């Protein structure tokens, strides 16, 4: 079930430079949303900016969902200025979330930068449903871009920090940190971040025989499967079609079906 609702902003706090957490009162969406799904958020009244912006659910509670977001351009800048009590149109929950399979002995979450935004809800689901505390790799360019470490520790997760400049944790890329943790065939690895980071991290996971799920991003217009604006190439053909829609078939995919070579990494943030 998906909804298009006017939701009240309960909180909207800056948690790091240009990165915010917004909590929305959205009981209907919270009731059906699962970790890895997302919503499309209206960022202003009127027709401009025209398109809603996609944001995944950071946390899902009984009456609220929260999103963790980085100010990238006009839409997210407008979001960051909304005050508690304001209301905005939210469409969701959308897309396919993370599969939860308790048979894996190790669950390893690998987050690159703001890609962490989808993972607190997943870690909570793994703790609740599998009684498993995932290992977490938080990777970012620099110390001030590492988010949610305390939240994961409060859930009992072991957190490994990797920064490009060595300002916190170890001076490693996410993929190198994953290699250090030695995933195996009994592991499931969950990855979200810049495309190049997801490609290299998935390669490490799959080479080790681990199962690997990735949460992809793409520019989205409708968020609902109609416009084909968000397609990426897959390796497998379904009904004569190799393209998959990130909004409807994903955003979470089995990494092995994504044709990473076909993606133009130069386009990434
Ligand atoms: C399924 C999904 C879930 C997402 N979840 C989150 C989240 O939880 N937190 C978060 O901070 N961001 C998330 N994003 C990215 C977020 O939607 C974009 O950063 C946002 O739409 C940018 O809007 P803007 O108006 O501020 O910037 P714009 O002015 O539209 O664009 C500014 C810059 O951001 C790039 N950009 C715009 N949209 C996207 C996009 N969808 N993916 C990648 N780059 C983009 C543009 O190319 C441009 O360089 C998600 C994207 C998708 C597809
Ligand atoms: S955003 Fe329209 S099909 Fe995915």
Short mmCIF file of C-alpha atoms and ligand atoms in Angstrom, two decimals:
data_model
loop_
_atom_site.label_atom_id
_atom_site.label_comp_id
_atom_site.label_asym_id
_atom_site.label_seq_id
_atom_site.Cartn_x
_atom_site.Cartn_y
_atom_site.Cartn_z
CA UNK A 1 0.00 0.00 0.00
CA UNK A 2 1.41 3.45 -0.87
CA UNK A 3 0.10 6.84 0.17
CA UNK A 4 0.27 10.48 -0.89
CA UNK A 5 -0.20 12.38 2.35
CA UNK A 6 0.33 15.78 3.89
CA UNK A 7 2.72 15.11 6.77
CA UNK A 8 3.72 17.42 9.61
CA UNK A 9 7.38 18.09 10.31
CA UNK A 10 8.09 17.08 13.92
CA UNK A 11 11.84 17.93 13.84
CA UNK A 12 14.38 19.16 11.31
CA UNK A 13 17.84 19.48 12.84
CA UNK A 14 21.28 20.03 11.32
CA UNK A 15 23.35 17.03 12.49
CA UNK A 16 26.58 17.82 10.61
CA UNK A 17 27.57 20.62 8.21
CA UNK A 18 24.86 20.67 5.49
CA UNK A 19 23.36 17.38 6.69
CA UNK A 20 19.97 17.26 8.37
CA UNK A 21 17.60 14.83 10.02
CA UNK A 22 13.87 15.42 9.49
CA UNK A 23 11.27 13.53 11.49
CA UNK A 24 7.82 13.40 9.97
CA UNK A 25 4.51 12.46 11.54
CA UNK A 26 3.35 9.83 9.04
CA UNK A 27 1.55 6.94 10.80
CA UNK A 28 0.11 5.37 7.63
CA UNK A 29 3.49 5.34 5.88
CA UNK A 30 5.31 4.14 9.02
CA UNK A 31 2.88 1.24 9.37
CA UNK A 32 3.75 -0.26 5.99
CA UNK A 33 7.32 0.96 5.29
CA UNK A 34 10.28 -1.41 5.50
CA UNK A 35 14.01 -0.70 5.63
CA UNK A 36 15.42 0.21 2.21
CA UNK A 37 12.21 1.72 0.87
CA UNK A 38 11.94 5.43 0.15
CA UNK A 39 9.48 8.30 -0.25
CA UNK A 40 9.13 11.21 -2.68
CA UNK A 41 9.01 14.54 -0.84
CA UNK A 42 7.46 17.75 -2.01
CA UNK A 43 9.97 20.50 -1.25
CA UNK A 44 7.82 23.60 -1.81
CA UNK A 45 4.25 24.67 -2.32
CA UNK A 46 3.27 25.52 -5.88
CA UNK A 47 4.81 24.23 -9.07
CA UNK A 48 8.49 25.08 -8.57
CA UNK A 49 10.65 23.06 -7.95
CA UNK A 50 8.29 20.77 -9.82
CA UNK A 51 9.56 17.30 -8.94
CA UNK A 52 9.40 15.63 -5.56
CA UNK A 53 12.79 14.51 -4.21
CA UNK A 54 13.48 10.84 -3.30
CA UNK A 55 14.67 10.12 0.26
CA UNK A 56 14.99 6.79 2.01
CA UNK A 57 13.72 6.09 5.49
CA UNK A 58 16.42 6.38 8.11
CA UNK A 59 14.18 5.19 10.92
CA UNK A 60 10.63 3.85 11.00
CA UNK A 61 8.71 4.02 14.28
CA UNK A 62 5.02 3.62 15.08
CA UNK A 63 3.85 7.09 14.02
CA UNK A 64 6.94 8.65 12.48
CA UNK A 65 9.53 8.19 9.78
CA UNK A 66 12.80 10.10 9.72
CA UNK A 67 15.04 10.97 6.82
CA UNK A 68 18.70 11.92 6.93
CA UNK A 69 19.71 14.16 4.07
CA UNK A 70 22.50 16.19 2.60
CA UNK A 71 21.89 19.60 1.05
CA UNK A 72 22.82 19.12 -2.62
CA UNK A 73 20.82 21.74 -4.48
CA UNK A 74 17.67 23.78 -4.42
CA UNK A 75 15.24 21.08 -3.31
CA UNK A 76 17.22 19.87 -0.31
CA UNK A 77 18.05 23.47 0.60
CA UNK A 78 14.32 24.22 0.78
CA UNK A 79 13.78 21.08 2.87
CA UNK A 80 16.46 22.20 5.31
CA UNK A 81 14.58 25.46 5.98
CA UNK A 82 11.31 23.78 7.00
CA UNK A 83 10.44 24.27 10.65
CA UNK A 84 8.55 21.94 13.02
CA UNK A 85 4.83 22.37 12.43
CA UNK A 86 5.22 22.89 8.67
CA UNK A 87 3.62 20.27 6.44
CA UNK A 88 4.65 18.77 3.14
CA UNK A 89 3.38 16.20 0.63
CA UNK A 90 5.01 12.79 1.02
CA UNK A 91 4.43 9.86 -1.32
CA UNK A 92 5.41 6.43 -0.04
CA UNK A 93 6.50 3.91 0.90
CA UNK A 94 7.98 3.25 -2.55
CA UNK A 95 10.26 0.62 -4.07
CA UNK A 96 11.62 -2.66 -2.80
CA UNK A 97 13.51 -2.68 0.49
CA UNK A 98 16.18 -4.96 1.91
CA UNK A 99 15.48 -8.69 2.11
CA UNK A 100 15.88 -9.86 5.67
CA UNK A 101 17.23 -13.39 5.80
CA UNK A 102 18.31 -14.60 9.23
CA UNK A 103 20.22 -17.61 7.85
CA UNK A 104 23.39 -15.51 7.31
CA UNK A 105 25.86 -15.71 10.19
CA UNK A 106 27.34 -12.28 9.49
CA UNK A 107 25.55 -9.16 8.34
CA UNK A 108 27.94 -6.40 7.25
CA UNK A 109 26.63 -2.95 6.40
CA UNK A 110 28.89 -0.69 4.31
CA UNK A 111 27.88 2.97 4.10
CA UNK A 112 29.60 5.61 1.98
CA UNK A 113 28.88 9.21 3.09
CA UNK A 114 25.20 10.08 3.16
CA UNK A 115 24.52 6.53 1.87
CA UNK A 116 24.31 5.70 5.58
CA UNK A 117 20.80 7.21 5.57
CA UNK A 118 19.09 3.94 4.69
CA UNK A 119 20.89 1.79 7.27
CA UNK A 120 19.68 2.60 10.81
CA UNK A 121 16.27 1.15 9.88
CA UNK A 122 17.97 -1.96 8.44
CA UNK A 123 20.17 -2.46 11.52
CA UNK A 124 17.08 -2.17 13.72
CA UNK A 125 15.23 -4.73 11.60
CA UNK A 126 18.16 -7.19 11.77
CA UNK A 127 18.39 -6.80 15.55
CA UNK A 128 14.63 -7.21 15.95
CA UNK A 129 13.93 -9.99 13.47
CA UNK A 130 17.18 -12.01 13.49
CA UNK A 131 18.58 -11.12 16.90
CA UNK A 132 21.75 -10.28 14.94
CA UNK A 133 23.89 -7.20 15.46
CA UNK A 134 25.33 -6.20 12.08
CA UNK A 135 28.93 -5.04 11.73
CA UNK A 136 28.99 -1.51 10.34
CA UNK A 137 31.55 0.17 8.10
CA UNK A 138 31.10 3.93 7.96
CA UNK A 139 33.26 5.41 5.20
CA UNK A 140 33.51 9.05 4.22
CA UNK A 141 35.94 11.58 2.81
CA UNK A 142 36.56 13.09 6.23
CA UNK A 143 35.69 12.87 9.94
CA UNK A 144 32.88 15.46 9.91
CA UNK A 145 30.99 13.43 7.28
CA UNK A 146 30.76 10.30 9.45
CA UNK A 147 27.16 10.01 10.66
CA UNK A 148 25.16 7.69 12.94
CA UNK A 149 28.14 5.97 14.62
CA UNK A 150 26.63 6.47 18.10
CA UNK A 151 23.19 5.30 16.97
CA UNK A 152 24.66 2.03 15.63
CA UNK A 153 26.74 1.50 18.78
CA UNK A 154 23.61 2.03 20.89
CA UNK A 155 22.07 -0.92 18.99
CA UNK A 156 25.07 -3.06 19.98
CA UNK A 157 26.76 -2.94 16.55
CA UNK A 158 30.53 -2.89 16.11
CA UNK A 159 31.42 0.20 14.07
CA UNK A 160 34.50 0.44 11.80
CA UNK A 161 35.34 3.92 10.54
CA UNK A 162 37.26 4.56 7.32
CA UNK A 163 38.13 8.00 5.99
CA UNK A 164 39.88 9.00 2.77
CA UNK A 165 42.03 11.54 4.64
CA UNK A 166 42.64 9.47 7.79
CA UNK A 167 41.01 12.13 10.02
CA UNK A 168 38.97 9.42 11.82
CA UNK A 169 39.29 5.64 12.04
CA UNK A 170 41.60 4.12 9.44
CA UNK A 171 42.80 5.76 6.24
CA UNK A 172 41.09 3.29 3.95
CA UNK A 173 38.34 3.16 1.34
CA UNK A 174 35.13 1.29 2.18
CA UNK A 175 36.07 -1.61 -0.08
CA UNK A 176 39.48 -1.97 1.63
CA UNK A 177 37.86 -1.97 5.06
CA UNK A 178 35.43 -4.66 3.93
CA UNK A 179 38.35 -6.78 2.65
CA UNK A 180 39.95 -6.42 6.12
CA UNK A 181 36.82 -7.80 7.78
CA UNK A 182 37.07 -10.92 5.59
CA UNK A 183 33.45 -11.62 4.67
CA UNK A 184 32.75 -15.19 3.61
CA UNK A 185 30.05 -17.37 2.13
CA UNK A 186 28.09 -17.10 5.39
CA UNK A 187 27.95 -13.29 5.11
CA UNK A 188 25.49 -10.89 3.59
CA UNK A 189 26.89 -7.46 2.75
CA UNK A 190 24.61 -4.41 2.33
CA UNK A 191 26.05 -1.41 0.49
CA UNK A 192 24.92 2.16 -0.19
CA UNK A 193 27.01 5.15 -1.26
CA UNK A 194 28.52 6.68 -4.39
CA UNK A 195 28.31 4.39 -7.43
CA UNK A 196 32.07 3.79 -7.67
CA UNK A 197 32.19 2.83 -3.98
CA UNK A 198 29.27 0.41 -4.45
CA UNK A 199 30.97 -1.17 -7.46
CA UNK A 200 34.34 -1.74 -5.74
CA UNK A 201 32.76 -2.85 -2.45
CA UNK A 202 30.45 -5.31 -4.23
CA UNK A 203 33.45 -6.72 -6.08
CA UNK A 204 35.20 -7.43 -2.77
CA UNK A 205 32.04 -9.00 -1.30
CA UNK A 206 31.31 -11.19 -4.31
CA UNK A 207 34.94 -12.28 -4.73
CA UNK A 208 34.76 -13.53 -1.13
CA UNK A 209 31.63 -15.54 -1.95
CA UNK A 210 29.37 -13.28 0.15
CA UNK A 211 25.84 -12.37 -0.78
CA UNK A 212 25.67 -8.66 -1.62
CA UNK A 213 22.73 -6.23 -1.76
CA UNK A 214 23.16 -2.66 -3.02
CA UNK A 215 20.84 0.31 -2.67
CA UNK A 216 21.17 2.34 -5.87
CA UNK A 217 20.45 6.01 -6.54
CA UNK A 218 19.30 7.53 -9.79
CA UNK A 219 17.69 10.77 -10.85
CA UNK A 220 13.95 10.27 -10.41
CA UNK A 221 10.93 12.08 -11.78
CA UNK A 222 7.84 9.97 -11.00
CA UNK A 223 9.29 7.54 -8.40
CA UNK A 224 6.66 5.05 -9.43
CA UNK A 225 7.77 3.18 -12.53
CA UNK A 226 6.11 5.33 -15.21
CA UNK A 227 8.69 7.75 -16.65
CA UNK A 228 11.72 5.42 -17.11
CA UNK A 229 13.93 8.28 -15.92
CA UNK A 230 15.75 6.12 -13.38
CA UNK A 231 16.75 3.05 -15.41
CA UNK A 232 20.12 1.30 -15.05
CA UNK A 233 21.49 -1.59 -17.06
CA UNK A 234 21.28 -5.06 -15.61
CA UNK A 235 23.16 -8.19 -16.65
CA UNK A 236 20.08 -10.32 -17.00
CA UNK A 237 17.31 -9.98 -19.53
CA UNK A 238 13.72 -10.10 -18.35
CA UNK A 239 11.01 -10.14 -21.02
CA UNK A 240 13.60 -8.96 -23.56
CA UNK A 241 14.51 -5.97 -21.36
CA UNK A 242 17.91 -5.41 -19.76
CA UNK A 243 17.12 -2.11 -18.05
CA UNK A 244 15.77 -2.08 -14.49
CA UNK A 245 13.96 0.81 -12.83
CA UNK A 246 15.63 1.93 -9.63
CA UNK A 247 12.32 3.27 -8.25
CA UNK A 248 10.18 0.20 -8.83
CA UNK A 249 12.50 -2.81 -9.26
CA UNK A 250 14.83 -1.38 -6.57
CA UNK A 251 16.32 0.70 -5.08
CA UNK A 252 17.72 -2.44 -3.43
CA UNK A 253 19.16 -4.97 -5.89
CA UNK A 254 21.24 -8.10 -5.74
CA UNK A 255 24.61 -6.68 -6.74
CA UNK A 256 25.29 -9.56 -9.13
CA UNK A 257 22.53 -8.44 -11.52
CA UNK A 258 23.83 -4.88 -11.97
CA UNK A 259 25.97 -4.20 -15.04
CA UNK A 260 28.50 -2.00 -13.25
CA UNK A 261 30.66 -1.59 -16.37
CA UNK A 262 27.77 0.02 -18.26
CA UNK A 263 27.36 2.78 -15.69
CA UNK A 264 29.10 6.06 -16.38
CA UNK A 265 30.90 6.69 -13.08
CA UNK A 266 31.92 10.18 -14.22
CA UNK A 267 28.31 11.22 -13.65
CA UNK A 268 28.44 10.42 -9.96
CA UNK A 269 28.67 12.89 -7.13
C1 LIG B 1 15.90 6.09 -3.90
C2 LIG B 1 16.70 7.30 -3.48
C3 LIG B 1 16.86 7.54 -2.13
C4 LIG B 1 17.61 8.65 -1.73
N1 LIG B 1 17.77 8.85 -0.40
C5 LIG B 1 18.49 9.90 0.02
C6 LIG B 1 18.68 10.12 1.42
O1 LIG B 1 18.17 9.37 2.26
N2 LIG B 1 19.42 11.19 1.79
C7 LIG B 1 19.98 12.05 0.87
O2 LIG B 1 20.65 13.01 1.26
N3 LIG B 1 19.83 11.86 -0.46
C8 LIG B 1 19.08 10.82 -0.90
N4 LIG B 1 18.90 10.64 -2.25
C9 LIG B 1 19.44 11.65 -3.18
C10 LIG B 1 18.52 12.88 -3.18
O3 LIG B 1 17.27 12.49 -3.70
C11 LIG B 1 19.12 14.01 -4.02
O4 LIG B 1 20.30 14.46 -3.41
C12 LIG B 1 18.13 15.15 -4.11
O5 LIG B 1 17.03 14.77 -4.90
C13 LIG B 1 18.80 16.37 -4.72
O6 LIG B 1 17.80 17.36 -4.86
P1 LIG B 1 18.16 18.90 -4.91
O7 LIG B 1 16.98 19.64 -5.47
O8 LIG B 1 18.69 19.38 -3.62
O9 LIG B 1 19.36 18.95 -5.89
P2 LIG B 1 19.32 19.18 -7.46
O10 LIG B 1 19.43 20.64 -7.70
O11 LIG B 1 18.19 18.42 -8.06
O12 LIG B 1 20.66 18.48 -7.80
C14 LIG B 1 21.88 18.85 -7.16
C15 LIG B 1 22.94 17.81 -7.46
O13 LIG B 1 22.55 16.53 -6.96
C16 LIG B 1 22.49 15.58 -8.01
N5 LIG B 1 21.29 14.73 -7.79
C17 LIG B 1 20.01 15.13 -7.85
N6 LIG B 1 19.18 14.09 -7.60
C18 LIG B 1 19.96 13.01 -7.41
C19 LIG B 1 19.72 11.65 -7.16
N7 LIG B 1 18.49 11.16 -7.05
N8 LIG B 1 20.78 10.82 -7.02
C20 LIG B 1 22.03 11.30 -7.14
N9 LIG B 1 22.33 12.59 -7.40
C21 LIG B 1 21.33 13.43 -7.53
C22 LIG B 1 22.35 16.39 -9.28
O14 LIG B 1 22.90 15.71 -10.39
C23 LIG B 1 23.15 17.63 -8.96
O15 LIG B 1 24.52 17.43 -9.16
C24 LIG B 1 18.18 9.53 -2.69
C25 LIG B 1 18.00 9.28 -4.04
C26 LIG B 1 17.28 8.17 -4.43
C27 LIG B 1 17.10 7.90 -5.88
S1 LIG B 2 11.49 7.58 -11.57
FE1 LIG B 2 9.99 7.29 -13.10
S2 LIG B 2 10.32 5.22 -13.67
FE2 LIG B 2 11.64 5.48 -11.99
#
